[in-house]
Amino acid sequence: MVKGSSAKKQMVQQLYSNLQHLLGAIDENIAIRKFSDKIEVVTPVTALEEVRNTLLHTPGIEQVLEALQIDNMDSLEKIKEKVCEIAAPTIEGKSFVVRAKRTGSHPFNSSEMERVIGGYTLAHSNAAGVDLHEPEETVRIELINNQLNIITDKHIGLGGFPIGTQGDVLSLMSGGFDSTVASYLTMKRGIKTHFIFFNLGGAAHEIGVKQVSLYLWSRYGASHPVKFISVPFDAVVEEIFRSTAETYMGVTLKRLMLMAAEKIANDMDIDALVTGESVAQVSSQTLRNLALIDQVTNKLVLRPLATFNKPDIIDIATKIGTRYFAENMPEYCGVISKNPIIHGSYKRMEKEAKRFDYTVLEKAVEDAVSIDVRDIVNDVNKTASVEVVHDLSSGDYTVIDIRADSPCIQTECESIQIPFHKLKTEFKKLPQDREYLLYCDKGIMSQLHAQYLRDSEKRENVRVYRP
């Protein structure tokens, strides 16, 4: 998909470096070899699943072929026997065809390989027959000198470009459907994506956004460290209420977010901002209002979702694993106009902007906190406002395992499982005269939902369990 050969070489080299970092953390025995048109990863079988998962979530990989690799295949006789041995169970009762690629010096060509191997396999298996045009199974092999690769599976990768080839952006994150999907799309495109969050007054919301940012980074962008910046915006919201006409509050808030993001991006030497805005999805996202919002920044503003429909955005969120985060994200946005302007006026916007006290915005930027995304777990646990219980013998507790995809934790006290995305509805059905401890792997989701239950549901009988 890249026109220039030099650009392609640069991207292959970057992908090679990214994979060295990602796969080296899995198993030091994994070998990575770079070729002109592919990268070969040789992994122990014990690490296969984790390696496959990493490759399928790494930007820049178009497809992944899984292969069994056999050395010392120095004759067609050895090759046909080995291919038949491995392929026979797969093609039983089915039509098949053999497709071969060959590199190196051999006394036979690729067509002869296909013919000999196909004939031998047909004679020594329970296949239904050979079909050259519409086979039910294709047996794919590659012979590189005396090394035989038998392709056992094929997967479609993320595509896009390797992270590290397209520069950096600063993504405005609310933790909802749109901002998380927009961030994923920039990461997929090979852009190193940092996260900025504007806290409008909720501790639980910040924990939630940190959790989903960590999830996105660890799943799709872990080859490069990025920053998570939190900007306290509650005083900015107060100033909006004091100075701004109600109909212009929503647009004003977005303008101030871009202004703050620009200042922080300048300090980080970042040229572009990312938002999850989609044309006409809400009142502040009409073409005129987006133009009013963009007036305040000289940065390039990327809007990957500009023409997406909401169901399409939700489908992507489901696919990449951020849907449950978005559906359960606490929101603390008090800037909601009753009669928001849809087609704002440039002159009126200029008047509204002059009434705002920008020293409040400068103070918010000054008080912004930046951490390495890799430190989010320790940061959340260090600053957690919900009490953490380590010793179950210290009280009469019920542990609620809120993980969605793991067996329920076994403890010496009563343990039940309620996936985090069902907690809001299911918790109220439990007896409220008991003490509950929420449990998850790293303590972030449990902090988030314990905080939510305390803040929004007024439940004081909830804490966090960390063994």
GROMACS .gro file of C-alpha atoms in nm:
model
  467
    1MET     CA    1   0.000   0.000   0.000
    2VAL     CA    2   0.309   0.225   0.001
    3LYS     CA    3   0.427   0.380  -0.325
    4GLY     CA    4   0.793   0.445  -0.252
    5SER     CA    5   1.038   0.160  -0.196
    6SER     CA    6   1.240   0.365   0.055
    7ALA     CA    7   0.925   0.433   0.258
    8LYS     CA    8   0.841   0.063   0.251
    9LYS     CA    9   1.189  -0.027   0.376
   10GLN     CA   10   1.153   0.226   0.657
   11MET     CA   11   0.817   0.081   0.761
   12VAL     CA   12   0.936  -0.279   0.750
   13GLN     CA   13   1.233  -0.181   0.967
   14GLN     CA   14   1.003  -0.002   1.213
   15LEU     CA   15   0.767  -0.301   1.228
   16TYR     CA   16   1.066  -0.529   1.284
   17SER     CA   17   1.182  -0.311   1.575
   18ASN     CA   18   0.829  -0.297   1.719
   19LEU     CA   19   0.799  -0.675   1.710
   20GLN     CA   20   1.137  -0.718   1.874
   21HIS     CA   21   1.010  -0.511   2.166
   22LEU     CA   22   0.666  -0.674   2.188
   23LEU     CA   23   0.766  -1.037   2.135
   24GLY     CA   24   1.085  -1.014   2.338
   25ALA     CA   25   0.867  -0.947   2.642
   26ILE     CA   26   0.683  -1.276   2.580
   27ASP     CA   27   0.976  -1.517   2.533
   28GLU     CA   28   1.343  -1.442   2.477
   29ASN     CA   29   1.368  -1.756   2.258
   30ILE     CA   30   1.145  -1.606   1.989
   31ALA     CA   31   1.347  -1.539   1.673
   32ILE     CA   32   1.250  -1.260   1.430
   33ARG     CA   33   1.390  -1.242   1.077
   34LYS     CA   34   1.334  -0.963   0.829
   35PHE     CA   35   1.296  -1.015   0.454
   36SER     CA   36   1.214  -0.771   0.175
   37ASP     CA   37   0.845  -0.862   0.162
   38LYS     CA   38   0.776  -1.028   0.495
   39ILE     CA   39   0.886  -1.075   0.855
   40GLU     CA   40   0.927  -1.425   0.992
   41VAL     CA   41   0.863  -1.500   1.358
   42VAL     CA   42   0.983  -1.837   1.488
   43THR     CA   43   0.823  -1.911   1.822
   44PRO     CA   44   0.818  -2.200   2.068
   45VAL     CA   45   0.482  -2.377   2.066
   46THR     CA   46   0.429  -2.282   2.431
   47ALA     CA   47   0.415  -1.912   2.333
   48LEU     CA   48   0.211  -1.960   2.015
   49GLU     CA   49  -0.122  -1.826   2.140
   50GLU     CA   50   0.026  -1.514   2.296
   51VAL     CA   51   0.242  -1.446   1.991
   52ARG     CA   52  -0.055  -1.489   1.756
   53ASN     CA   53  -0.264  -1.251   1.967
   54THR     CA   54   0.015  -0.991   1.967
   55LEU     CA   55   0.066  -1.008   1.591
   56LEU     CA   56  -0.306  -0.974   1.520
   57HIS     CA   57  -0.321  -0.655   1.729
   58THR     CA   58  -0.004  -0.491   1.596
   59PRO     CA   59  -0.055  -0.202   1.349
   60GLY     CA   60   0.122  -0.247   1.016
   61ILE     CA   61   0.058  -0.620   0.973
   62GLU     CA   62  -0.169  -0.698   0.679
   63GLN     CA   63  -0.191  -1.074   0.727
   64VAL     CA   64  -0.045  -1.347   0.943
   65LEU     CA   65   0.034  -1.692   0.810
   66GLU     CA   66   0.090  -1.966   1.066
   67ALA     CA   67   0.329  -2.236   0.950
   68LEU     CA   68   0.501  -2.546   1.075
   69GLN     CA   69   0.870  -2.518   0.991
   70ILE     CA   70   1.075  -2.827   0.913
   71ASP     CA   71   1.447  -2.820   0.834
   72ASN     CA   72   1.661  -3.055   0.623
   73MET     CA   73   1.396  -3.111   0.356
   74ASP     CA   74   1.654  -3.181   0.085
   75SER     CA   75   1.447  -3.404  -0.143
   76LEU     CA   76   1.102  -3.406  -0.296
   77GLU     CA   77   1.052  -3.751  -0.144
   78LYS     CA   78   1.090  -3.616   0.210
   79ILE     CA   79   0.876  -3.314   0.133
   80LYS     CA   80   0.577  -3.505  -0.005
   81GLU     CA   81   0.574  -3.747   0.290
   82LYS     CA   82   0.589  -3.466   0.547
   83VAL     CA   83   0.320  -3.257   0.375
   84CYS     CA   84   0.088  -3.558   0.351
   85GLU     CA   85   0.144  -3.645   0.717
   86ILE     CA   86   0.046  -3.296   0.832
   87ALA     CA   87  -0.229  -3.218   0.579
   88ALA     CA   88  -0.414  -3.553   0.579
   89PRO     CA   89  -0.640  -3.482   0.882
   90THR     CA   90  -0.744  -3.142   0.743
   91ILE     CA   91  -0.840  -3.263   0.395
   92GLU     CA   92  -1.020  -3.581   0.498
   93GLY     CA   93  -1.340  -3.611   0.295
   94LYS     CA   94  -1.272  -3.282   0.115
   95SER     CA   95  -1.139  -3.170  -0.221
   96PHE     CA   96  -0.801  -2.999  -0.208
   97VAL     CA   97  -0.523  -2.839  -0.408
   98VAL     CA   98  -0.152  -2.788  -0.333
   99ARG     CA   99  -0.002  -2.442  -0.385
  100ALA     CA  100   0.377  -2.413  -0.356
  101LYS     CA  101   0.634  -2.132  -0.353
  102ARG     CA  102   1.004  -2.209  -0.387
  103THR     CA  103   1.318  -2.006  -0.314
  104GLY     CA  104   1.669  -2.135  -0.377
  105SER     CA  105   1.832  -2.393  -0.604
  106HIS     CA  106   1.644  -2.722  -0.649
  107PRO     CA  107   1.626  -2.993  -0.920
  108PHE     CA  108   1.250  -2.928  -0.949
  109ASN     CA  109   1.024  -2.626  -0.992
  110SER     CA  110   0.709  -2.513  -0.807
  111SER     CA  111   0.468  -2.674  -1.055
  112GLU     CA  112   0.642  -3.008  -1.022
  113MET     CA  113   0.625  -2.979  -0.642
  114GLU     CA  114   0.249  -2.918  -0.656
  115ARG     CA  115   0.191  -3.210  -0.892
  116VAL     CA  116   0.405  -3.465  -0.704
  117ILE     CA  117   0.288  -3.363  -0.354
  118GLY     CA  118  -0.077  -3.347  -0.463
  119GLY     CA  119  -0.066  -3.691  -0.622
  120TYR     CA  120   0.108  -3.850  -0.324
  121THR     CA  121  -0.129  -3.687  -0.075
  122LEU     CA  122  -0.435  -3.798  -0.271
  123ALA     CA  123  -0.309  -4.156  -0.278
  124HIS     CA  124  -0.216  -4.167   0.090
  125SER     CA  125  -0.509  -3.984   0.252
  126ASN     CA  126  -0.888  -3.997   0.266
  127ALA     CA  127  -0.933  -3.679   0.065
  128ALA     CA  128  -1.231  -3.662  -0.174
  129GLY     CA  129  -1.012  -3.557  -0.466
  130VAL     CA  130  -0.809  -3.279  -0.623
  131ASP     CA  131  -0.988  -2.967  -0.747
  132LEU     CA  132  -0.765  -2.707  -0.911
  133HIS     CA  133  -1.031  -2.436  -0.937
  134GLU     CA  134  -1.267  -2.447  -0.636
  135PRO     CA  135  -1.108  -2.668  -0.370
  136GLU     CA  136  -1.255  -2.695  -0.023
  137GLU     CA  137  -0.904  -2.685   0.126
  138THR     CA  138  -0.580  -2.534  -0.004
  139VAL     CA  139  -0.254  -2.686   0.117
  140ARG     CA  140  -0.001  -2.401   0.107
  141ILE     CA  141   0.371  -2.467   0.133
  142GLU     CA  142   0.689  -2.265   0.097
  143LEU     CA  143   1.032  -2.416   0.038
  144ILE     CA  144   1.323  -2.185   0.120
  145ASN     CA  145   1.641  -2.373   0.028
  146ASN     CA  146   1.601  -2.688   0.242
  147GLN     CA  147   1.356  -2.540   0.489
  148LEU     CA  148   0.991  -2.637   0.445
  149ASN     CA  149   0.708  -2.418   0.571
  150ILE     CA  150   0.361  -2.574   0.575
  151ILE     CA  151   0.096  -2.305   0.615
  152THR     CA  152  -0.158  -2.422   0.873
  153ASP     CA  153  -0.370  -2.107   0.917
  154LYS     CA  154  -0.422  -1.760   0.777
  155HIS     CA  155  -0.542  -1.451   0.962
  156ILE     CA  156  -0.623  -1.096   0.853
  157GLY     CA  157  -0.421  -0.845   1.054
  158LEU     CA  158  -0.499  -0.487   1.155
  159GLY     CA  159  -0.338  -0.340   0.845
  160GLY     CA  160  -0.244   0.025   0.863
  161PHE     CA  161   0.115   0.128   0.929
  162PRO     CA  162   0.367   0.047   1.206
  163ILE     CA  163   0.352   0.279   1.505
  164GLY     CA  164   0.651   0.507   1.495
  165THR     CA  165   0.632   0.590   1.124
  166GLN     CA  166   0.368   0.866   1.132
  167GLY     CA  167   0.456   1.094   1.424
  168ASP     CA  168   0.259   1.173   1.742
  169VAL     CA  169  -0.091   1.300   1.816
  170LEU     CA  170  -0.275   1.402   2.131
  171SER     CA  171  -0.619   1.241   2.156
  172LEU     CA  172  -0.900   1.402   2.357
  173MET     CA  173  -1.041   1.113   2.559
  174SER     CA  174  -1.376   1.102   2.736
  175GLY     CA  175  -1.381   0.722   2.753
  176GLY     CA  176  -1.705   0.693   2.555
  177PHE     CA  177  -1.764   0.514   2.226
  178ASP     CA  178  -1.638   0.791   1.998
  179SER     CA  179  -1.311   0.899   2.158
  180THR     CA  180  -1.192   0.542   2.216
  181VAL     CA  181  -1.267   0.433   1.858
  182ALA     CA  182  -1.105   0.749   1.717
  183SER     CA  183  -0.791   0.676   1.922
  184TYR     CA  184  -0.787   0.316   1.801
  185LEU     CA  185  -0.807   0.431   1.437
  186THR     CA  186  -0.509   0.665   1.474
  187MET     CA  187  -0.308   0.392   1.646
  188LYS     CA  188  -0.399   0.151   1.366
  189ARG     CA  189  -0.273   0.408   1.115
  190GLY     CA  190   0.069   0.399   1.278
  191ILE     CA  191   0.036   0.720   1.479
  192LYS     CA  192   0.179   0.729   1.829
  193THR     CA  193  -0.132   0.832   2.023
  194HIS     CA  194  -0.109   1.010   2.359
  195PHE     CA  195  -0.422   1.067   2.569
  196ILE     CA  196  -0.555   1.384   2.729
  197PHE     CA  197  -0.854   1.382   2.965
  198PHE     CA  198  -1.047   1.688   3.085
  199ASN     CA  199  -1.180   1.608   3.431
  200LEU     CA  200  -1.511   1.784   3.486
  201GLY     CA  201  -1.537   1.680   3.848
  202GLY     CA  202  -1.550   1.303   3.884
  203ALA     CA  203  -1.282   1.079   4.034
  204ALA     CA  204  -1.454   0.768   3.900
  205HIS     CA  205  -1.463   0.912   3.549
  206GLU     CA  206  -1.089   0.974   3.552
  207ILE     CA  207  -1.020   0.620   3.673
  208GLY     CA  208  -1.244   0.486   3.398
  209VAL     CA  209  -1.071   0.685   3.125
  210LYS     CA  210  -0.731   0.579   3.254
  211GLN     CA  211  -0.845   0.216   3.242
  212VAL     CA  212  -0.969   0.229   2.882
  213SER     CA  213  -0.660   0.426   2.773
  214LEU     CA  214  -0.437   0.162   2.928
  215TYR     CA  215  -0.643  -0.108   2.756
  216LEU     CA  216  -0.610   0.056   2.413
  217TRP     CA  217  -0.239   0.117   2.455
  218SER     CA  218  -0.155  -0.232   2.584
  219ARG     CA  219  -0.363  -0.401   2.312
  220TYR     CA  220  -0.271  -0.192   2.009
  221GLY     CA  221   0.017   0.043   2.086
  222ALA     CA  222   0.247  -0.112   2.345
  223SER     CA  223   0.552  -0.094   2.118
  224HIS     CA  224   0.592   0.271   2.218
  225PRO     CA  225   0.539   0.443   2.556
  226VAL     CA  226   0.289   0.732   2.557
  227LYS     CA  227   0.160   0.989   2.804
  228PHE     CA  228  -0.173   1.022   2.980
  229ILE     CA  229  -0.250   1.383   3.075
  230SER     CA  230  -0.531   1.478   3.311
  231VAL     CA  231  -0.647   1.841   3.313
  232PRO     CA  232  -0.869   1.959   3.603
  233PHE     CA  233  -1.157   2.134   3.427
  234ASP     CA  234  -1.412   2.183   3.705
  235ALA     CA  235  -1.312   2.548   3.756
  236VAL     CA  236  -1.333   2.601   3.379
  237VAL     CA  237  -1.688   2.466   3.385
  238GLU     CA  238  -1.777   2.708   3.666
  239GLU     CA  239  -1.638   2.998   3.462
  240ILE     CA  240  -1.840   2.888   3.157
  241PHE     CA  241  -2.158   2.904   3.366
  242ARG     CA  242  -2.061   3.249   3.492
  243SER     CA  243  -1.962   3.407   3.162
  244THR     CA  244  -2.131   3.226   2.873
  245ALA     CA  245  -2.485   3.233   2.736
  246GLU     CA  246  -2.655   2.899   2.784
  247THR     CA  247  -2.699   2.833   2.412
  248TYR     CA  248  -2.322   2.865   2.352
  249MET     CA  249  -2.198   2.664   2.652
  250GLY     CA  250  -2.141   2.335   2.465
  251VAL     CA  251  -1.943   2.495   2.183
  252THR     CA  252  -1.746   2.705   2.432
  253LEU     CA  253  -1.647   2.397   2.632
  254LYS     CA  254  -1.514   2.223   2.318
  255ARG     CA  255  -1.323   2.538   2.218
  256LEU     CA  256  -1.159   2.558   2.560
  257MET     CA  257  -1.063   2.192   2.547
  258LEU     CA  258  -0.889   2.246   2.214
  259MET     CA  259  -0.712   2.554   2.348
  260ALA     CA  260  -0.584   2.363   2.649
  261ALA     CA  261  -0.487   2.062   2.437
  262GLU     CA  262  -0.294   2.288   2.200
  263LYS     CA  263  -0.090   2.436   2.485
  264ILE     CA  264   0.000   2.089   2.613
  265ALA     CA  265   0.068   1.960   2.261
  266ASN     CA  266   0.309   2.249   2.207
  267ASP     CA  267   0.504   2.146   2.517
  268MET     CA  268   0.514   1.788   2.384
  269ASP     CA  269   0.615   1.900   2.032
  270ILE     CA  270   0.300   1.742   1.885
  271ASP     CA  271   0.149   1.881   1.565
  272ALA     CA  272  -0.203   1.732   1.565
  273LEU     CA  273  -0.501   1.671   1.793
  274VAL     CA  274  -0.759   1.393   1.766
  275THR     CA  275  -1.126   1.407   1.862
  276GLY     CA  276  -1.412   1.159   1.833
  277GLU     CA  277  -1.650   1.412   1.680
  278SER     CA  278  -1.886   1.297   1.405
  279VAL     CA  279  -2.068   1.546   1.183
  280ALA     CA  280  -2.422   1.623   1.308
  281GLN     CA  281  -2.415   1.362   1.585
  282VAL     CA  282  -2.487   1.627   1.850
  283SER     CA  283  -2.555   2.000   1.837
  284SER     CA  284  -2.190   2.101   1.885
  285GLN     CA  285  -2.087   1.887   1.589
  286THR     CA  286  -2.268   2.058   1.303
  287LEU     CA  287  -2.036   2.188   1.032
  288ARG     CA  288  -2.076   2.549   1.147
  289ASN     CA  289  -2.015   2.465   1.513
  290LEU     CA  290  -1.712   2.251   1.430
  291ALA     CA  291  -1.577   2.547   1.234
  292LEU     CA  292  -1.635   2.771   1.537
  293ILE     CA  293  -1.454   2.519   1.757
  294ASP     CA  294  -1.154   2.492   1.523
  295GLN     CA  295  -1.111   2.871   1.521
  296VAL     CA  296  -0.923   2.860   1.850
  297THR     CA  297  -0.636   2.632   1.747
  298ASN     CA  298  -0.358   2.633   1.490
  299LYS     CA  299  -0.311   2.260   1.534
  300LEU     CA  300  -0.429   2.010   1.277
  301VAL     CA  301  -0.746   1.853   1.421
  302LEU     CA  302  -0.803   1.495   1.304
  303ARG     CA  303  -1.158   1.359   1.322
  304PRO     CA  304  -1.140   0.994   1.211
  305LEU     CA  305  -1.514   0.946   1.276
  306ALA     CA  306  -1.634   1.257   1.091
  307THR     CA  307  -1.859   1.064   0.851
  308PHE     CA  308  -1.931   0.753   1.061
  309ASN     CA  309  -2.281   0.657   1.173
  310LYS     CA  310  -2.321   0.576   1.542
  311PRO     CA  311  -2.407   0.205   1.483
  312ASP     CA  312  -2.083   0.172   1.284
  313ILE     CA  313  -1.886   0.329   1.569
  314ILE     CA  314  -2.048   0.093   1.820
  315ASP     CA  315  -1.966  -0.204   1.595
  316ILE     CA  316  -1.597  -0.107   1.596
  317ALA     CA  317  -1.604  -0.054   1.974
  318THR     CA  318  -1.748  -0.405   2.011
  319LYS     CA  319  -1.481  -0.552   1.785
  320ILE     CA  320  -1.187  -0.386   1.959
  321GLY     CA  321  -1.315  -0.448   2.312
  322THR     CA  322  -1.400  -0.094   2.428
  323ARG     CA  323  -1.780  -0.123   2.418
  324TYR     CA  324  -1.820  -0.241   2.779
  325PHE     CA  325  -1.591   0.039   2.898
  326ALA     CA  326  -1.797   0.299   2.712
  327GLU     CA  327  -2.131   0.163   2.832
  328ASN     CA  328  -2.015   0.174   3.193
  329MET     CA  329  -1.822   0.501   3.189
  330PRO     CA  330  -1.937   0.745   3.460
  331GLU     CA  331  -1.994   1.095   3.322
  332TYR     CA  332  -1.968   1.422   3.512
  333CYS     CA  333  -2.039   1.679   3.242
  334GLY     CA  334  -2.243   1.970   3.373
  335VAL     CA  335  -2.219   2.182   3.058
  336ILE     CA  336  -2.537   2.076   2.881
  337SER     CA  337  -2.734   2.355   2.718
  338LYS     CA  338  -3.112   2.335   2.728
  339ASN     CA  339  -3.141   2.507   2.391
  340PRO     CA  340  -2.796   2.461   2.228
  341ILE     CA  341  -2.718   2.665   1.920
  342ILE     CA  342  -2.702   2.447   1.607
  343HIS     CA  343  -2.578   2.706   1.357
  344GLY     CA  344  -2.361   2.935   1.567
  345SER     CA  345  -2.277   3.292   1.471
  346TYR     CA  346  -1.913   3.395   1.429
  347LYS     CA  347  -1.985   3.744   1.566
  348ARG     CA  348  -2.182   3.611   1.863
  349MET     CA  349  -1.913   3.353   1.937
  350GLU     CA  350  -1.653   3.630   1.941
  351LYS     CA  351  -1.858   3.824   2.196
  352GLU     CA  352  -1.911   3.517   2.416
  353ALA     CA  353  -1.540   3.435   2.404
  354LYS     CA  354  -1.442   3.783   2.525
  355ARG     CA  355  -1.643   3.741   2.846
  356PHE     CA  356  -1.449   3.432   2.955
  357ASP     CA  357  -1.168   3.473   3.210
  358TYR     CA  358  -0.878   3.285   3.046
  359THR     CA  359  -0.664   3.289   3.358
  360VAL     CA  360  -0.890   3.003   3.475
  361LEU     CA  361  -0.794   2.803   3.167
  362GLU     CA  362  -0.425   2.883   3.212
  363LYS     CA  363  -0.445   2.761   3.572
  364ALA     CA  364  -0.608   2.435   3.459
  365VAL     CA  365  -0.326   2.375   3.208
  366GLU     CA  366  -0.068   2.463   3.473
  367ASP     CA  367  -0.222   2.206   3.710
  368ALA     CA  368  -0.239   1.929   3.448
  369VAL     CA  369  -0.081   1.601   3.555
  370SER     CA  370   0.110   1.389   3.304
  371ILE     CA  371   0.206   1.027   3.367
  372ASP     CA  372   0.350   0.747   3.157
  373VAL     CA  373   0.064   0.520   3.049
  374ARG     CA  374   0.267   0.229   3.190
  375ASP     CA  375   0.232   0.384   3.537
  376ILE     CA  376  -0.148   0.401   3.532
  377VAL     CA  377  -0.196   0.089   3.744
  378ASN     CA  378   0.032   0.214   4.020
  379ASP     CA  379  -0.111   0.566   3.994
  380VAL     CA  380  -0.472   0.452   4.033
  381ASN     CA  381  -0.389   0.224   4.322
  382LYS     CA  382  -0.182   0.496   4.491
  383THR     CA  383  -0.444   0.769   4.463
  384ALA     CA  384  -0.749   0.546   4.503
  385SER     CA  385  -1.013   0.704   4.721
  386VAL     CA  386  -1.199   0.378   4.789
  387GLU     CA  387  -1.052   0.173   5.071
  388VAL     CA  388  -0.858  -0.138   4.965
  389VAL     CA  389  -0.888  -0.455   5.175
  390HIS     CA  390  -0.605  -0.709   5.162
  391ASP     CA  391  -0.696  -0.937   5.454
  392LEU     CA  392  -1.033  -1.109   5.427
  393SER     CA  393  -1.021  -1.222   5.790
  394SER     CA  394  -1.059  -0.859   5.900
  395GLY     CA  395  -1.437  -0.866   5.844
  396ASP     CA  396  -1.742  -1.052   5.718
  397TYR     CA  397  -1.724  -0.987   5.344
  398THR     CA  398  -1.872  -1.101   5.015
  399VAL     CA  399  -1.621  -1.078   4.730
  400ILE     CA  400  -1.767  -0.980   4.391
  401ASP     CA  401  -1.545  -1.085   4.100
  402ILE     CA  402  -1.623  -0.829   3.828
  403ARG     CA  403  -1.404  -0.983   3.557
  404ALA     CA  404  -1.596  -1.075   3.242
  405ASP     CA  405  -1.388  -1.356   3.094
  406SER     CA  406  -1.235  -1.547   3.387
  407PRO     CA  407  -1.362  -1.808   3.634
  408CYS     CA  408  -1.481  -1.664   3.964
  409ILE     CA  409  -1.206  -1.614   4.220
  410GLN     CA  410  -1.212  -1.862   4.509
  411THR     CA  411  -1.166  -1.713   4.858
  412GLU     CA  412  -1.220  -1.817   5.217
  413CYS     CA  413  -1.536  -1.605   5.230
  414GLU     CA  414  -1.841  -1.595   5.003
  415SER     CA  415  -1.741  -1.517   4.643
  416ILE     CA  416  -1.979  -1.439   4.359
  417GLN     CA  417  -1.926  -1.319   4.003
  418ILE     CA  418  -2.098  -1.020   3.843
  419PRO     CA  419  -1.924  -0.895   3.523
  420PHE     CA  420  -1.852  -0.523   3.553
  421HIS     CA  421  -2.089  -0.434   3.271
  422LYS     CA  422  -2.380  -0.583   3.470
  423LEU     CA  423  -2.281  -0.443   3.808
  424LYS     CA  424  -2.502  -0.132   3.799
  425THR     CA  425  -2.821  -0.333   3.760
  426GLU     CA  426  -2.727  -0.644   3.957
  427PHE     CA  427  -2.572  -0.483   4.264
  428LYS     CA  428  -2.900  -0.324   4.376
  429LYS     CA  429  -3.057  -0.673   4.385
  430LEU     CA  430  -2.809  -0.791   4.651
  431PRO     CA  431  -2.881  -0.772   5.026
  432GLN     CA  432  -2.759  -0.428   5.131
  433ASP     CA  433  -2.688  -0.524   5.492
  434ARG     CA  434  -2.359  -0.690   5.389
  435GLU     CA  435  -2.009  -0.558   5.315
  436TYR     CA  436  -1.897  -0.611   4.955
  437LEU     CA  437  -1.546  -0.616   4.808
  438LEU     CA  438  -1.500  -0.575   4.432
  439TYR     CA  439  -1.218  -0.773   4.272
  440CYS     CA  440  -1.043  -0.752   3.933
  441ASP     CA  441  -0.695  -0.842   3.808
  442LYS     CA  442  -0.520  -0.508   3.853
  443GLY     CA  443  -0.751  -0.319   4.086
  444ILE     CA  444  -0.843  -0.044   3.839
  445MET     CA  445  -1.185  -0.161   3.727
  446SER     CA  446  -1.276  -0.247   4.085
  447GLN     CA  447  -1.176   0.104   4.196
  448LEU     CA  448  -1.377   0.258   3.915
  449HIS     CA  449  -1.696   0.070   3.988
  450ALA     CA  450  -1.666   0.092   4.366
  451GLN     CA  451  -1.628   0.468   4.324
  452TYR     CA  452  -1.929   0.479   4.093
  453LEU     CA  453  -2.148   0.281   4.333
  454ARG     CA  454  -2.048   0.516   4.615
  455ASP     CA  455  -2.088   0.841   4.417
  456SER     CA  456  -2.391   0.770   4.200
  457GLU     CA  457  -2.576   0.498   4.388
  458LYS     CA  458  -2.487   0.617   4.742
  459ARG     CA  459  -2.365   0.270   4.841
  460GLU     CA  460  -2.129   0.295   5.137
  461ASN     CA  461  -2.092  -0.083   5.179
  462VAL     CA  462  -1.850  -0.125   4.886
  463ARG     CA  463  -1.470  -0.148   4.897
  464VAL     CA  464  -1.197  -0.306   4.686
  465TYR     CA  465  -1.022  -0.641   4.739
  466ARG     CA  466  -0.657  -0.678   4.642
  467PRO     CA  467  -0.500  -1.011   4.756
   0.00000   0.00000   0.00000
